[in-house]
Amino acid sequence: MSTRSWPSSPLTAASHAFTLLVQPPTHIGFDGRGFDGLPDEILPLERLRALLLQPQTSLEVRDAVWRELVIRARRDGPAWVVAAVGIALPGLRHIAGLLTAGWRGDTRDLDAELLVGFIERLTTIDLEPPRVVGRLIDAGLRAARKARDADSDAQLIHTDATGPIAPIQPWDHPDLVLARAVAAGVIDADEANLIAATRLENATLAQAATHLGITASLASSWRLKAERRLLEAIRAGDLAFVQLRRRRRPSGDMTHLGAATTHQGATAT
């Protein structure tokens, strides 16, 4: 595939890169031997993806496979990063669809942030807890939400609305609600980080407190008071009209995803 014909959509580019990666001749495959619930053979990556999507595949098997995929992405180079993204694409596309609800900007910006957040998290994610791929996609979602928050002043609700109203779409996204609450002065940045870490990212109060340099009991008190103010602000409609700082449009694209697959195909031939 030439550079000229490479898709401009980041998720479509990722899909094309994965397709190129698995085209024969290639030695990229996943060894299913030793994984309970998988066939005892070397599996093509597209077949592995289909197996992981099947309802009868247990969460334990999915986590075991994803731990191996993350290790390969860290150890064996860009081709396995493309493989990880390609296998996660059904989940990434689902999240991308949710993010576009009410979005008036270029969806490619959100898709790019979603992919970057996912790929960056591959290098740091803790492989011990469950939901490995879920936590990777969550990282991409948080990155895309931050980008969306920064551009959300284009979607403000008119001030002449009467009575309490919900924040603009996606008003049910917790990160967006927290960002608006900080901008409105309902809670401060430390309180928002505390709520996000313990409610959205599975950190314990002790871990979050250590990061903030306070005791766990004080962190608990902070969170309780902040969440009460947040609830009152939402009920009163105080977060319905909050202007957030606009960010500059990203200048990069996702065409680099094809580099690993092009090199991989040349090597295989």
PDB file of N, CA, C and O in Angstrom, residues 126-193:
ATOM      1  N   ASP A 126       0.532  -2.407  34.601  1.00  0.00           N
ATOM      2  CA  ASP A 126       0.803  -3.492  35.547  1.00  0.00           C
ATOM      3  C   ASP A 126       0.066  -4.732  35.062  1.00  0.00           C
ATOM      4  O   ASP A 126      -1.160  -4.713  34.909  1.00  0.00           O
ATOM      5  N   LEU A 127       0.794  -5.806  34.839  1.00  0.00           N
ATOM      6  CA  LEU A 127       0.197  -7.017  34.289  1.00  0.00           C
ATOM      7  C   LEU A 127      -0.421  -7.934  35.338  1.00  0.00           C
ATOM      8  O   LEU A 127      -1.041  -8.941  34.979  1.00  0.00           O
ATOM      9  N   GLU A 128      -0.276  -7.620  36.597  1.00  0.00           N
ATOM     10  CA  GLU A 128      -0.819  -8.493  37.641  1.00  0.00           C
ATOM     11  C   GLU A 128      -2.337  -8.388  37.782  1.00  0.00           C
ATOM     12  O   GLU A 128      -3.023  -9.399  37.817  1.00  0.00           O
ATOM     13  N   PRO A 129      -2.910  -7.180  37.871  1.00  0.00           N
ATOM     14  CA  PRO A 129      -4.373  -7.092  38.051  1.00  0.00           C
ATOM     15  C   PRO A 129      -5.108  -7.615  36.820  1.00  0.00           C
ATOM     16  O   PRO A 129      -4.545  -7.689  35.719  1.00  0.00           O
ATOM     17  N   PRO A 130      -6.390  -7.962  36.983  1.00  0.00           N
ATOM     18  CA  PRO A 130      -7.196  -8.424  35.839  1.00  0.00           C
ATOM     19  C   PRO A 130      -7.570  -7.272  34.918  1.00  0.00           C
ATOM     20  O   PRO A 130      -7.197  -6.129  35.146  1.00  0.00           O
ATOM     21  N   ARG A 131      -8.314  -7.623  33.846  1.00  0.00           N
ATOM     22  CA  ARG A 131      -8.789  -6.640  32.869  1.00  0.00           C
ATOM     23  C   ARG A 131      -7.631  -5.937  32.165  1.00  0.00           C
ATOM     24  O   ARG A 131      -7.601  -4.718  32.045  1.00  0.00           O
ATOM     25  N   VAL A 132      -6.677  -6.683  31.676  1.00  0.00           N
ATOM     26  CA  VAL A 132      -5.505  -6.068  31.040  1.00  0.00           C
ATOM     27  C   VAL A 132      -5.926  -5.231  29.838  1.00  0.00           C
ATOM     28  O   VAL A 132      -5.610  -4.037  29.757  1.00  0.00           O
ATOM     29  N   VAL A 133      -6.646  -5.831  28.893  1.00  0.00           N
ATOM     30  CA  VAL A 133      -7.037  -5.064  27.712  1.00  0.00           C
ATOM     31  C   VAL A 133      -8.046  -3.978  28.081  1.00  0.00           C
ATOM     32  O   VAL A 133      -8.027  -2.885  27.503  1.00  0.00           O
ATOM     33  N   GLY A 134      -8.907  -4.246  29.062  1.00  0.00           N
ATOM     34  CA  GLY A 134      -9.853  -3.219  29.496  1.00  0.00           C
ATOM     35  C   GLY A 134      -9.148  -1.996  30.034  1.00  0.00           C
ATOM     36  O   GLY A 134      -9.527  -0.854  29.746  1.00  0.00           O
ATOM     37  N   ARG A 135      -8.079  -2.223  30.796  1.00  0.00           N
ATOM     38  CA  ARG A 135      -7.329  -1.096  31.359  1.00  0.00           C
ATOM     39  C   ARG A 135      -6.522  -0.368  30.290  1.00  0.00           C
ATOM     40  O   ARG A 135      -6.331   0.846  30.364  1.00  0.00           O
ATOM     41  N   LEU A 136      -6.071  -1.096  29.278  1.00  0.00           N
ATOM     42  CA  LEU A 136      -5.390  -0.447  28.160  1.00  0.00           C
ATOM     43  C   LEU A 136      -6.350   0.457  27.387  1.00  0.00           C
ATOM     44  O   LEU A 136      -6.015   1.607  27.044  1.00  0.00           O
ATOM     45  N   ILE A 137      -7.556  -0.049  27.131  1.00  0.00           N
ATOM     46  CA  ILE A 137      -8.549   0.755  26.421  1.00  0.00           C
ATOM     47  C   ILE A 137      -8.998   1.929  27.284  1.00  0.00           C
ATOM     48  O   ILE A 137      -9.223   3.039  26.780  1.00  0.00           O
ATOM     49  N   ASP A 138      -9.102   1.717  28.592  1.00  0.00           N
ATOM     50  CA  ASP A 138      -9.445   2.815  29.498  1.00  0.00           C
ATOM     51  C   ASP A 138      -8.426   3.944  29.396  1.00  0.00           C
ATOM     52  O   ASP A 138      -8.785   5.131  29.450  1.00  0.00           O
ATOM     53  N   ALA A 139      -7.146   3.586  29.270  1.00  0.00           N
ATOM     54  CA  ALA A 139      -6.097   4.604  29.148  1.00  0.00           C
ATOM     55  C   ALA A 139      -6.279   5.404  27.860  1.00  0.00           C
ATOM     56  O   ALA A 139      -6.117   6.638  27.852  1.00  0.00           O
ATOM     57  N   GLY A 140      -6.611   4.705  26.773  1.00  0.00           N
ATOM     58  CA  GLY A 140      -6.894   5.417  25.534  1.00  0.00           C
ATOM     59  C   GLY A 140      -8.110   6.315  25.659  1.00  0.00           C
ATOM     60  O   GLY A 140      -8.116   7.446  25.161  1.00  0.00           O
ATOM     61  N   LEU A 141      -9.132   5.823  26.350  1.00  0.00           N
ATOM     62  CA  LEU A 141     -10.349   6.603  26.561  1.00  0.00           C
ATOM     63  C   LEU A 141     -10.062   7.872  27.346  1.00  0.00           C
ATOM     64  O   LEU A 141     -10.540   8.962  27.001  1.00  0.00           O
ATOM     65  N   ARG A 142      -9.245   7.752  28.404  1.00  0.00           N
ATOM     66  CA  ARG A 142      -8.914   8.939  29.196  1.00  0.00           C
ATOM     67  C   ARG A 142      -8.154   9.968  28.360  1.00  0.00           C
ATOM     68  O   ARG A 142      -8.407  11.170  28.467  1.00  0.00           O
ATOM     69  N   ALA A 143      -7.238   9.504  27.522  1.00  0.00           N
ATOM     70  CA  ALA A 143      -6.487  10.428  26.670  1.00  0.00           C
ATOM     71  C   ALA A 143      -7.422  11.143  25.693  1.00  0.00           C
ATOM     72  O   ALA A 143      -7.303  12.356  25.473  1.00  0.00           O
ATOM     73  N   ALA A 144      -8.356  10.401  25.110  1.00  0.00           N
ATOM     74  CA  ALA A 144      -9.293  11.005  24.160  1.00  0.00           C
ATOM     75  C   ALA A 144     -10.241  11.971  24.863  1.00  0.00           C
ATOM     76  O   ALA A 144     -10.579  13.024  24.320  1.00  0.00           O
ATOM     77  N   ARG A 145     -10.657  11.622  26.071  1.00  0.00           N
ATOM     78  CA  ARG A 145     -11.550  12.521  26.820  1.00  0.00           C
ATOM     79  C   ARG A 145     -10.857  13.833  27.145  1.00  0.00           C
ATOM     80  O   ARG A 145     -11.462  14.907  27.085  1.00  0.00           O
ATOM     81  N   LYS A 146      -9.586  13.770  27.511  1.00  0.00           N
ATOM     82  CA  LYS A 146      -8.850  15.000  27.812  1.00  0.00           C
ATOM     83  C   LYS A 146      -8.776  15.899  26.586  1.00  0.00           C
ATOM     84  O   LYS A 146      -8.931  17.114  26.686  1.00  0.00           O
ATOM     85  N   ALA A 147      -8.551  15.279  25.427  1.00  0.00           N
ATOM     86  CA  ALA A 147      -8.527  16.053  24.192  1.00  0.00           C
ATOM     87  C   ALA A 147      -9.896  16.661  23.913  1.00  0.00           C
ATOM     88  O   ALA A 147     -10.008  17.817  23.503  1.00  0.00           O
ATOM     89  N   ARG A 148     -10.928  15.869  24.178  1.00  0.00           N
ATOM     90  CA  ARG A 148     -12.283  16.359  23.949  1.00  0.00           C
ATOM     91  C   ARG A 148     -12.621  17.493  24.920  1.00  0.00           C
ATOM     92  O   ARG A 148     -13.224  18.488  24.535  1.00  0.00           O
ATOM     93  N   ASP A 149     -12.223  17.343  26.171  1.00  0.00           N
ATOM     94  CA  ASP A 149     -12.467  18.392  27.158  1.00  0.00           C
ATOM     95  C   ASP A 149     -11.868  19.713  26.709  1.00  0.00           C
ATOM     96  O   ASP A 149     -12.472  20.776  26.848  1.00  0.00           O
ATOM     97  N   ALA A 150     -10.656  19.648  26.167  1.00  0.00           N
ATOM     98  CA  ALA A 150      -9.939  20.859  25.804  1.00  0.00           C
ATOM     99  C   ALA A 150     -10.613  21.593  24.654  1.00  0.00           C
ATOM    100  O   ALA A 150     -10.444  22.792  24.489  1.00  0.00           O
ATOM    101  N   ASP A 151     -11.374  20.895  23.848  1.00  0.00           N
ATOM    102  CA  ASP A 151     -12.072  21.507  22.712  1.00  0.00           C
ATOM    103  C   ASP A 151     -13.558  21.725  22.970  1.00  0.00           C
ATOM    104  O   ASP A 151     -14.289  22.139  22.081  1.00  0.00           O
ATOM    105  N   SER A 152     -14.006  21.462  24.178  1.00  0.00           N
ATOM    106  CA  SER A 152     -15.447  21.426  24.422  1.00  0.00           C
ATOM    107  C   SER A 152     -16.098  22.794  24.464  1.00  0.00           C
ATOM    108  O   SER A 152     -17.307  22.896  24.522  1.00  0.00           O
ATOM    109  N   ASP A 153     -15.308  23.877  24.421  1.00  0.00           N
ATOM    110  CA  ASP A 153     -15.939  25.197  24.433  1.00  0.00           C
ATOM    111  C   ASP A 153     -16.727  25.451  23.145  1.00  0.00           C
ATOM    112  O   ASP A 153     -17.526  26.379  23.075  1.00  0.00           O
ATOM    113  N   ALA A 154     -16.554  24.604  22.149  1.00  0.00           N
ATOM    114  CA  ALA A 154     -17.343  24.735  20.922  1.00  0.00           C
ATOM    115  C   ALA A 154     -18.727  24.121  21.076  1.00  0.00           C
ATOM    116  O   ALA A 154     -19.567  24.255  20.198  1.00  0.00           O
ATOM    117  N   GLN A 155     -18.972  23.439  22.212  1.00  0.00           N
ATOM    118  CA  GLN A 155     -20.226  22.716  22.395  1.00  0.00           C
ATOM    119  C   GLN A 155     -21.036  23.261  23.578  1.00  0.00           C
ATOM    120  O   GLN A 155     -21.849  22.552  24.148  1.00  0.00           O
ATOM    121  N   LEU A 156     -20.801  24.505  23.969  1.00  0.00           N
ATOM    122  CA  LEU A 156     -21.415  25.019  25.188  1.00  0.00           C
ATOM    123  C   LEU A 156     -22.924  25.167  25.049  1.00  0.00           C
ATOM    124  O   LEU A 156     -23.449  25.502  23.986  1.00  0.00           O
ATOM    125  N   ILE A 157     -23.624  24.932  26.141  1.00  0.00           N
ATOM    126  CA  ILE A 157     -25.080  25.105  26.184  1.00  0.00           C
ATOM    127  C   ILE A 157     -25.386  26.580  26.421  1.00  0.00           C
ATOM    128  O   ILE A 157     -24.687  27.278  27.159  1.00  0.00           O
ATOM    129  N   HIS A 158     -26.417  27.080  25.800  1.00  0.00           N
ATOM    130  CA  HIS A 158     -26.756  28.496  25.919  1.00  0.00           C
ATOM    131  C   HIS A 158     -27.118  28.862  27.356  1.00  0.00           C
ATOM    132  O   HIS A 158     -27.748  28.109  28.077  1.00  0.00           O
ATOM    133  N   THR A 159     -26.787  30.105  27.735  1.00  0.00           N
ATOM    134  CA  THR A 159     -26.999  30.538  29.113  1.00  0.00           C
ATOM    135  C   THR A 159     -28.449  30.885  29.393  1.00  0.00           C
ATOM    136  O   THR A 159     -28.809  31.092  30.547  1.00  0.00           O
ATOM    137  N   ASP A 160     -29.277  30.971  28.353  1.00  0.00           N
ATOM    138  CA  ASP A 160     -30.661  31.360  28.613  1.00  0.00           C
ATOM    139  C   ASP A 160     -31.537  30.173  28.991  1.00  0.00           C
ATOM    140  O   ASP A 160     -32.741  30.311  29.163  1.00  0.00           O
ATOM    141  N   ALA A 161     -30.927  28.992  29.135  1.00  0.00           N
ATOM    142  CA  ALA A 161     -31.706  27.830  29.568  1.00  0.00           C
ATOM    143  C   ALA A 161     -32.172  28.039  30.996  1.00  0.00           C
ATOM    144  O   ALA A 161     -31.451  28.573  31.825  1.00  0.00           O
ATOM    145  N   THR A 162     -33.410  27.638  31.299  1.00  0.00           N
ATOM    146  CA  THR A 162     -33.954  27.836  32.626  1.00  0.00           C
ATOM    147  C   THR A 162     -33.949  26.549  33.406  1.00  0.00           C
ATOM    148  O   THR A 162     -34.254  25.488  32.868  1.00  0.00           O
ATOM    149  N   GLY A 163     -33.595  26.631  34.682  1.00  0.00           N
ATOM    150  CA  GLY A 163     -33.615  25.470  35.553  1.00  0.00           C
ATOM    151  C   GLY A 163     -32.374  24.617  35.397  1.00  0.00           C
ATOM    152  O   GLY A 163     -31.569  24.808  34.503  1.00  0.00           O
ATOM    153  N   PRO A 164     -32.194  23.667  36.309  1.00  0.00           N
ATOM    154  CA  PRO A 164     -31.027  22.787  36.269  1.00  0.00           C
ATOM    155  C   PRO A 164     -31.030  21.925  35.014  1.00  0.00           C
ATOM    156  O   PRO A 164     -32.056  21.375  34.626  1.00  0.00           O
ATOM    157  N   ILE A 165     -29.892  21.859  34.362  1.00  0.00           N
ATOM    158  CA  ILE A 165     -29.725  20.992  33.203  1.00  0.00           C
ATOM    159  C   ILE A 165     -28.405  20.262  33.324  1.00  0.00           C
ATOM    160  O   ILE A 165     -27.494  20.706  34.010  1.00  0.00           O
ATOM    161  N   ALA A 166     -28.323  19.118  32.651  1.00  0.00           N
ATOM    162  CA  ALA A 166     -27.119  18.301  32.746  1.00  0.00           C
ATOM    163  C   ALA A 166     -25.997  18.914  31.929  1.00  0.00           C
ATOM    164  O   ALA A 166     -26.242  19.676  30.997  1.00  0.00           O
ATOM    165  N   PRO A 167     -24.737  18.621  32.261  1.00  0.00           N
ATOM    166  CA  PRO A 167     -23.625  19.074  31.435  1.00  0.00           C
ATOM    167  C   PRO A 167     -23.773  18.546  30.017  1.00  0.00           C
ATOM    168  O   PRO A 167     -24.446  17.554  29.775  1.00  0.00           O
ATOM    169  N   ILE A 168     -23.110  19.234  29.056  1.00  0.00           N
ATOM    170  CA  ILE A 168     -23.229  18.835  27.666  1.00  0.00           C
ATOM    171  C   ILE A 168     -22.681  17.445  27.448  1.00  0.00           C
ATOM    172  O   ILE A 168     -21.913  16.933  28.239  1.00  0.00           O
ATOM    173  N   GLN A 169     -23.088  16.835  26.331  1.00  0.00           N
ATOM    174  CA  GLN A 169     -22.616  15.493  26.024  1.00  0.00           C
ATOM    175  C   GLN A 169     -21.101  15.502  25.911  1.00  0.00           C
ATOM    176  O   GLN A 169     -20.520  16.453  25.408  1.00  0.00           O
ATOM    177  N   PRO A 170     -20.377  14.450  26.353  1.00  0.00           N
ATOM    178  CA  PRO A 170     -20.964  13.315  27.049  1.00  0.00           C
ATOM    179  C   PRO A 170     -21.010  13.576  28.542  1.00  0.00           C
ATOM    180  O   PRO A 170     -20.047  13.386  29.255  1.00  0.00           O
ATOM    181  N   TRP A 171     -22.181  14.048  29.015  1.00  0.00           N
ATOM    182  CA  TRP A 171     -22.281  14.466  30.412  1.00  0.00           C
ATOM    183  C   TRP A 171     -22.071  13.323  31.373  1.00  0.00           C
ATOM    184  O   TRP A 171     -21.754  13.535  32.545  1.00  0.00           O
ATOM    185  N   ASP A 172     -22.205  12.067  30.887  1.00  0.00           N
ATOM    186  CA  ASP A 172     -22.021  10.938  31.779  1.00  0.00           C
ATOM    187  C   ASP A 172     -20.586  10.438  31.793  1.00  0.00           C
ATOM    188  O   ASP A 172     -20.291   9.443  32.413  1.00  0.00           O
ATOM    189  N   HIS A 173     -19.670  11.115  31.123  1.00  0.00           N
ATOM    190  CA  HIS A 173     -18.261  10.749  31.167  1.00  0.00           C
ATOM    191  C   HIS A 173     -17.636  11.340  32.429  1.00  0.00           C
ATOM    192  O   HIS A 173     -17.537  12.560  32.562  1.00  0.00           O
ATOM    193  N   PRO A 174     -17.203  10.532  33.355  1.00  0.00           N
ATOM    194  CA  PRO A 174     -16.704  11.054  34.635  1.00  0.00           C
ATOM    195  C   PRO A 174     -15.555  12.035  34.499  1.00  0.00           C
ATOM    196  O   PRO A 174     -15.514  13.055  35.192  1.00  0.00           O
ATOM    197  N   ASP A 175     -14.582  11.764  33.603  1.00  0.00           N
ATOM    198  CA  ASP A 175     -13.450  12.670  33.448  1.00  0.00           C
ATOM    199  C   ASP A 175     -13.898  14.050  32.992  1.00  0.00           C
ATOM    200  O   ASP A 175     -13.352  15.068  33.426  1.00  0.00           O
ATOM    201  N   LEU A 176     -14.899  14.098  32.103  1.00  0.00           N
ATOM    202  CA  LEU A 176     -15.409  15.373  31.613  1.00  0.00           C
ATOM    203  C   LEU A 176     -16.110  16.133  32.728  1.00  0.00           C
ATOM    204  O   LEU A 176     -15.933  17.346  32.869  1.00  0.00           O
ATOM    205  N   VAL A 177     -16.883  15.444  33.531  1.00  0.00           N
ATOM    206  CA  VAL A 177     -17.561  16.081  34.658  1.00  0.00           C
ATOM    207  C   VAL A 177     -16.536  16.653  35.641  1.00  0.00           C
ATOM    208  O   VAL A 177     -16.672  17.783  36.121  1.00  0.00           O
ATOM    209  N   LEU A 178     -15.491  15.888  35.932  1.00  0.00           N
ATOM    210  CA  LEU A 178     -14.457  16.361  36.854  1.00  0.00           C
ATOM    211  C   LEU A 178     -13.746  17.592  36.302  1.00  0.00           C
ATOM    212  O   LEU A 178     -13.459  18.542  37.041  1.00  0.00           O
ATOM    213  N   ALA A 179     -13.441  17.574  35.002  1.00  0.00           N
ATOM    214  CA  ALA A 179     -12.765  18.721  34.401  1.00  0.00           C
ATOM    215  C   ALA A 179     -13.619  19.978  34.501  1.00  0.00           C
ATOM    216  O   ALA A 179     -13.117  21.075  34.805  1.00  0.00           O
ATOM    217  N   ARG A 180     -14.906  19.839  34.271  1.00  0.00           N
ATOM    218  CA  ARG A 180     -15.799  20.997  34.367  1.00  0.00           C
ATOM    219  C   ARG A 180     -15.942  21.472  35.812  1.00  0.00           C
ATOM    220  O   ARG A 180     -16.038  22.665  36.084  1.00  0.00           O
ATOM    221  N   ALA A 181     -15.959  20.515  36.729  1.00  0.00           N
ATOM    222  CA  ALA A 181     -16.068  20.887  38.136  1.00  0.00           C
ATOM    223  C   ALA A 181     -14.848  21.671  38.591  1.00  0.00           C
ATOM    224  O   ALA A 181     -14.968  22.639  39.371  1.00  0.00           O
ATOM    225  N   VAL A 182     -13.661  21.281  38.125  1.00  0.00           N
ATOM    226  CA  VAL A 182     -12.449  22.034  38.469  1.00  0.00           C
ATOM    227  C   VAL A 182     -12.500  23.428  37.848  1.00  0.00           C
ATOM    228  O   VAL A 182     -12.204  24.428  38.501  1.00  0.00           O
ATOM    229  N   ALA A 183     -12.893  23.505  36.573  1.00  0.00           N
ATOM    230  CA  ALA A 183     -12.970  24.793  35.893  1.00  0.00           C
ATOM    231  C   ALA A 183     -13.975  25.727  36.562  1.00  0.00           C
ATOM    232  O   ALA A 183     -13.779  26.943  36.599  1.00  0.00           O
ATOM    233  N   ALA A 184     -15.043  25.146  37.119  1.00  0.00           N
ATOM    234  CA  ALA A 184     -16.077  25.948  37.782  1.00  0.00           C
ATOM    235  C   ALA A 184     -15.730  26.266  39.235  1.00  0.00           C
ATOM    236  O   ALA A 184     -16.456  27.018  39.893  1.00  0.00           O
ATOM    237  N   GLY A 185     -14.644  25.678  39.752  1.00  0.00           N
ATOM    238  CA  GLY A 185     -14.261  25.927  41.135  1.00  0.00           C
ATOM    239  C   GLY A 185     -15.050  25.133  42.147  1.00  0.00           C
ATOM    240  O   GLY A 185     -14.987  25.428  43.348  1.00  0.00           O
ATOM    241  N   VAL A 186     -15.778  24.117  41.695  1.00  0.00           N
ATOM    242  CA  VAL A 186     -16.539  23.282  42.628  1.00  0.00           C
ATOM    243  C   VAL A 186     -15.590  22.411  43.444  1.00  0.00           C
ATOM    244  O   VAL A 186     -15.779  22.206  44.645  1.00  0.00           O
ATOM    245  N   ILE A 187     -14.581  21.865  42.778  1.00  0.00           N
ATOM    246  CA  ILE A 187     -13.521  21.109  43.436  1.00  0.00           C
ATOM    247  C   ILE A 187     -12.196  21.599  42.881  1.00  0.00           C
ATOM    248  O   ILE A 187     -12.158  22.259  41.825  1.00  0.00           O
ATOM    249  N   ASP A 188     -11.097  21.299  43.598  1.00  0.00           N
ATOM    250  CA  ASP A 188      -9.802  21.704  43.061  1.00  0.00           C
ATOM    251  C   ASP A 188      -9.137  20.528  42.352  1.00  0.00           C
ATOM    252  O   ASP A 188      -9.671  19.409  42.318  1.00  0.00           O
ATOM    253  N   ALA A 189      -7.979  20.790  41.765  1.00  0.00           N
ATOM    254  CA  ALA A 189      -7.306  19.777  40.946  1.00  0.00           C
ATOM    255  C   ALA A 189      -6.924  18.552  41.764  1.00  0.00           C
ATOM    256  O   ALA A 189      -7.035  17.414  41.292  1.00  0.00           O
ATOM    257  N   ASP A 190      -6.454  18.769  42.999  1.00  0.00           N
ATOM    258  CA  ASP A 190      -6.073  17.636  43.842  1.00  0.00           C
ATOM    259  C   ASP A 190      -7.281  16.757  44.156  1.00  0.00           C
ATOM    260  O   ASP A 190      -7.185  15.524  44.165  1.00  0.00           O
ATOM    261  N   GLU A 191      -8.410  17.391  44.431  1.00  0.00           N
ATOM    262  CA  GLU A 191      -9.625  16.628  44.721  1.00  0.00           C
ATOM    263  C   GLU A 191     -10.087  15.852  43.489  1.00  0.00           C
ATOM    264  O   GLU A 191     -10.517  14.695  43.590  1.00  0.00           O
ATOM    265  N   ALA A 192      -9.982  16.480  42.311  1.00  0.00           N
ATOM    266  CA  ALA A 192     -10.360  15.795  41.077  1.00  0.00           C
ATOM    267  C   ALA A 192      -9.449  14.600  40.824  1.00  0.00           C
ATOM    268  O   ALA A 192      -9.913  13.516  40.446  1.00  0.00           O
ATOM    269  N   ASN A 193      -8.143  14.790  41.036  1.00  0.00           N
ATOM    270  CA  ASN A 193      -7.194  13.685  40.848  1.00  0.00           C
ATOM    271  C   ASN A 193      -7.458  12.558  41.838  1.00  0.00           C
ATOM    272  O   ASN A 193      -7.332  11.372  41.506  1.00  0.00           O
TER     273      ASN A 193
END
